[in-house]
Amino acid sequence: LVKDHITSWTNEGDIIYDPFMGSGTTAMACIEYNRNYIGSELNKDYIDMGLKRFEPLLKQTKLF
């Protein structure tokens, strides 16, 4: 669902803001579809979970 909204409503290079980042599903889709991403999350458990999810993808794209 997230990927469909990102590709339907935004263009490559756009900035997408997710005020409730959670585990980073929207951020992952933004990286995959060449969108810039800003996210906010207050819960440290979700931040840690998101960082673990991002690590392999960011190393692959040489952003980390």
Short mmCIF file of N, CA and C in Angstrom, two decimals:
data_model
loop_
_atom_site.label_atom_id
_atom_site.label_comp_id
_atom_site.label_asym_id
_atom_site.label_seq_id
_atom_site.Cartn_x
_atom_site.Cartn_y
_atom_site.Cartn_z
N LEU A 1 0.82 -1.20 0.00
CA LEU A 1 0.00 0.00 0.00
C LEU A 1 0.87 1.26 0.00
N VAL A 2 1.92 1.26 0.81
CA VAL A 2 2.80 2.43 0.88
C VAL A 2 3.46 2.69 -0.46
N LYS A 3 3.97 1.64 -1.09
CA LYS A 3 4.65 1.81 -2.37
C LYS A 3 3.71 2.39 -3.43
N ASP A 4 2.48 1.94 -3.43
CA ASP A 4 1.50 2.44 -4.40
C ASP A 4 1.26 3.93 -4.20
N HIS A 5 1.11 4.38 -2.96
CA HIS A 5 0.89 5.80 -2.69
C HIS A 5 2.11 6.63 -3.08
N ILE A 6 3.28 6.14 -2.77
CA ILE A 6 4.50 6.89 -3.09
C ILE A 6 4.66 7.05 -4.60
N THR A 7 4.46 5.97 -5.35
CA THR A 7 4.65 6.07 -6.80
C THR A 7 3.51 6.81 -7.48
N SER A 8 2.32 6.79 -6.89
CA SER A 8 1.16 7.47 -7.50
C SER A 8 1.13 8.96 -7.23
N TRP A 9 1.57 9.38 -6.04
CA TRP A 9 1.37 10.75 -5.62
C TRP A 9 2.64 11.60 -5.56
N THR A 10 3.80 10.98 -5.86
CA THR A 10 5.05 11.74 -5.80
C THR A 10 5.91 11.44 -7.02
N ASN A 11 6.91 12.26 -7.21
CA ASN A 11 7.87 12.08 -8.30
C ASN A 11 9.25 11.81 -7.71
N GLU A 12 10.13 11.22 -8.53
CA GLU A 12 11.50 11.01 -8.09
C GLU A 12 12.10 12.33 -7.63
N GLY A 13 12.82 12.28 -6.52
CA GLY A 13 13.45 13.47 -5.98
C GLY A 13 12.59 14.26 -5.01
N ASP A 14 11.29 13.96 -4.95
CA ASP A 14 10.42 14.65 -3.98
C ASP A 14 10.84 14.30 -2.56
N ILE A 15 10.45 15.15 -1.61
CA ILE A 15 10.69 14.89 -0.19
C ILE A 15 9.37 14.43 0.43
N ILE A 16 9.44 13.31 1.13
CA ILE A 16 8.27 12.77 1.81
C ILE A 16 8.53 12.81 3.31
N TYR A 17 7.58 13.34 4.06
CA TYR A 17 7.69 13.42 5.51
C TYR A 17 6.70 12.46 6.15
N ASP A 18 7.20 11.63 7.04
CA ASP A 18 6.37 10.68 7.78
C ASP A 18 6.47 11.04 9.26
N PRO A 19 5.42 11.65 9.84
CA PRO A 19 5.49 12.08 11.23
C PRO A 19 5.40 10.93 12.24
N PHE A 20 5.03 9.75 11.79
CA PHE A 20 4.93 8.58 12.66
C PHE A 20 5.72 7.45 12.00
N MET A 21 7.03 7.54 12.03
CA MET A 21 7.92 6.69 11.26
C MET A 21 7.79 5.20 11.57
N GLY A 22 7.57 4.85 12.82
CA GLY A 22 7.48 3.44 13.17
C GLY A 22 8.75 2.70 12.80
N SER A 23 8.61 1.54 12.16
CA SER A 23 9.79 0.73 11.82
C SER A 23 10.40 1.10 10.47
N GLY A 24 9.87 2.12 9.80
CA GLY A 24 10.50 2.64 8.61
C GLY A 24 10.01 2.13 7.27
N THR A 25 8.81 1.60 7.20
CA THR A 25 8.29 1.08 5.94
C THR A 25 8.25 2.16 4.85
N THR A 26 7.78 3.34 5.20
CA THR A 26 7.71 4.42 4.22
C THR A 26 9.10 4.84 3.78
N ALA A 27 10.03 4.91 4.73
CA ALA A 27 11.41 5.29 4.40
C ALA A 27 12.03 4.28 3.44
N MET A 28 11.80 3.01 3.69
CA MET A 28 12.35 1.96 2.81
C MET A 28 11.81 2.13 1.39
N ALA A 29 10.53 2.39 1.27
CA ALA A 29 9.93 2.57 -0.05
C ALA A 29 10.49 3.83 -0.73
N CYS A 30 10.73 4.88 0.04
CA CYS A 30 11.30 6.10 -0.53
C CYS A 30 12.69 5.83 -1.10
N ILE A 31 13.49 5.09 -0.36
CA ILE A 31 14.83 4.76 -0.86
C ILE A 31 14.73 3.94 -2.14
N GLU A 32 13.82 2.98 -2.13
CA GLU A 32 13.66 2.10 -3.30
C GLU A 32 13.21 2.88 -4.54
N TYR A 33 12.36 3.89 -4.35
CA TYR A 33 11.80 4.62 -5.48
C TYR A 33 12.41 6.01 -5.68
N ASN A 34 13.61 6.22 -5.14
CA ASN A 34 14.37 7.45 -5.34
C ASN A 34 13.63 8.71 -4.89
N ARG A 35 13.03 8.62 -3.70
CA ARG A 35 12.43 9.79 -3.06
C ARG A 35 13.27 10.14 -1.84
N ASN A 36 13.32 11.39 -1.49
CA ASN A 36 13.99 11.82 -0.27
C ASN A 36 13.02 11.66 0.89
N TYR A 37 13.55 11.46 2.08
CA TYR A 37 12.70 11.07 3.18
C TYR A 37 13.11 11.77 4.47
N ILE A 38 12.10 12.24 5.21
CA ILE A 38 12.28 12.76 6.56
C ILE A 38 11.25 12.06 7.43
N GLY A 39 11.69 11.54 8.55
CA GLY A 39 10.76 10.85 9.44
C GLY A 39 10.99 11.24 10.89
N SER A 40 9.93 11.14 11.68
CA SER A 40 10.00 11.40 13.12
C SER A 40 9.43 10.20 13.87
N GLU A 41 10.09 9.87 14.95
CA GLU A 41 9.60 8.77 15.79
C GLU A 41 10.07 9.02 17.22
N LEU A 42 9.20 8.89 18.18
CA LEU A 42 9.53 9.10 19.58
C LEU A 42 9.94 7.82 20.30
N ASN A 43 9.44 6.70 19.85
CA ASN A 43 9.67 5.43 20.53
C ASN A 43 11.03 4.85 20.13
N LYS A 44 11.95 4.76 21.09
CA LYS A 44 13.30 4.28 20.81
C LYS A 44 13.29 2.86 20.25
N ASP A 45 12.37 2.01 20.67
CA ASP A 45 12.31 0.65 20.14
C ASP A 45 12.08 0.65 18.63
N TYR A 46 11.19 1.52 18.16
CA TYR A 46 10.94 1.62 16.72
C TYR A 46 12.14 2.20 15.98
N ILE A 47 12.81 3.16 16.59
CA ILE A 47 14.00 3.74 15.97
C ILE A 47 15.06 2.67 15.78
N ASP A 48 15.30 1.89 16.82
CA ASP A 48 16.29 0.81 16.73
C ASP A 48 15.89 -0.22 15.67
N MET A 49 14.61 -0.55 15.62
CA MET A 49 14.11 -1.52 14.63
C MET A 49 14.32 -0.98 13.21
N GLY A 50 14.02 0.29 13.02
CA GLY A 50 14.19 0.91 11.70
C GLY A 50 15.65 0.93 11.27
N LEU A 51 16.54 1.27 12.19
CA LEU A 51 17.96 1.29 11.87
C LEU A 51 18.47 -0.08 11.44
N LYS A 52 18.00 -1.12 12.09
CA LYS A 52 18.40 -2.48 11.70
C LYS A 52 17.88 -2.82 10.30
N ARG A 53 16.65 -2.37 10.01
CA ARG A 53 16.08 -2.63 8.68
C ARG A 53 16.82 -1.87 7.59
N PHE A 54 17.25 -0.63 7.89
CA PHE A 54 17.90 0.22 6.89
C PHE A 54 19.32 -0.20 6.57
N GLU A 55 20.02 -0.75 7.53
CA GLU A 55 21.45 -0.99 7.37
C GLU A 55 21.82 -1.73 6.08
N PRO A 56 21.22 -2.88 5.77
CA PRO A 56 21.60 -3.57 4.52
C PRO A 56 21.27 -2.75 3.26
N LEU A 57 20.14 -2.09 3.25
CA LEU A 57 19.74 -1.30 2.08
C LEU A 57 20.65 -0.10 1.91
N LEU A 58 20.99 0.57 2.99
CA LEU A 58 21.85 1.74 2.89
C LEU A 58 23.26 1.37 2.47
N LYS A 59 23.76 0.23 2.93
CA LYS A 59 25.08 -0.21 2.50
C LYS A 59 25.08 -0.53 1.01
N GLN A 60 23.98 -1.11 0.55
CA GLN A 60 23.83 -1.46 -0.87
C GLN A 60 23.83 -0.21 -1.74
N THR A 61 23.19 0.86 -1.25
CA THR A 61 23.08 2.11 -2.02
C THR A 61 24.22 3.07 -1.71
N LYS A 62 25.13 2.64 -0.83
CA LYS A 62 26.30 3.44 -0.45
C LYS A 62 25.92 4.75 0.23
N LEU A 63 24.81 4.76 0.96
CA LEU A 63 24.40 5.93 1.71
C LEU A 63 24.77 5.83 3.18
N PHE A 64 25.30 4.69 3.62
CA PHE A 64 25.55 4.46 5.04
C PHE A 64 27.00 4.14 5.25
#
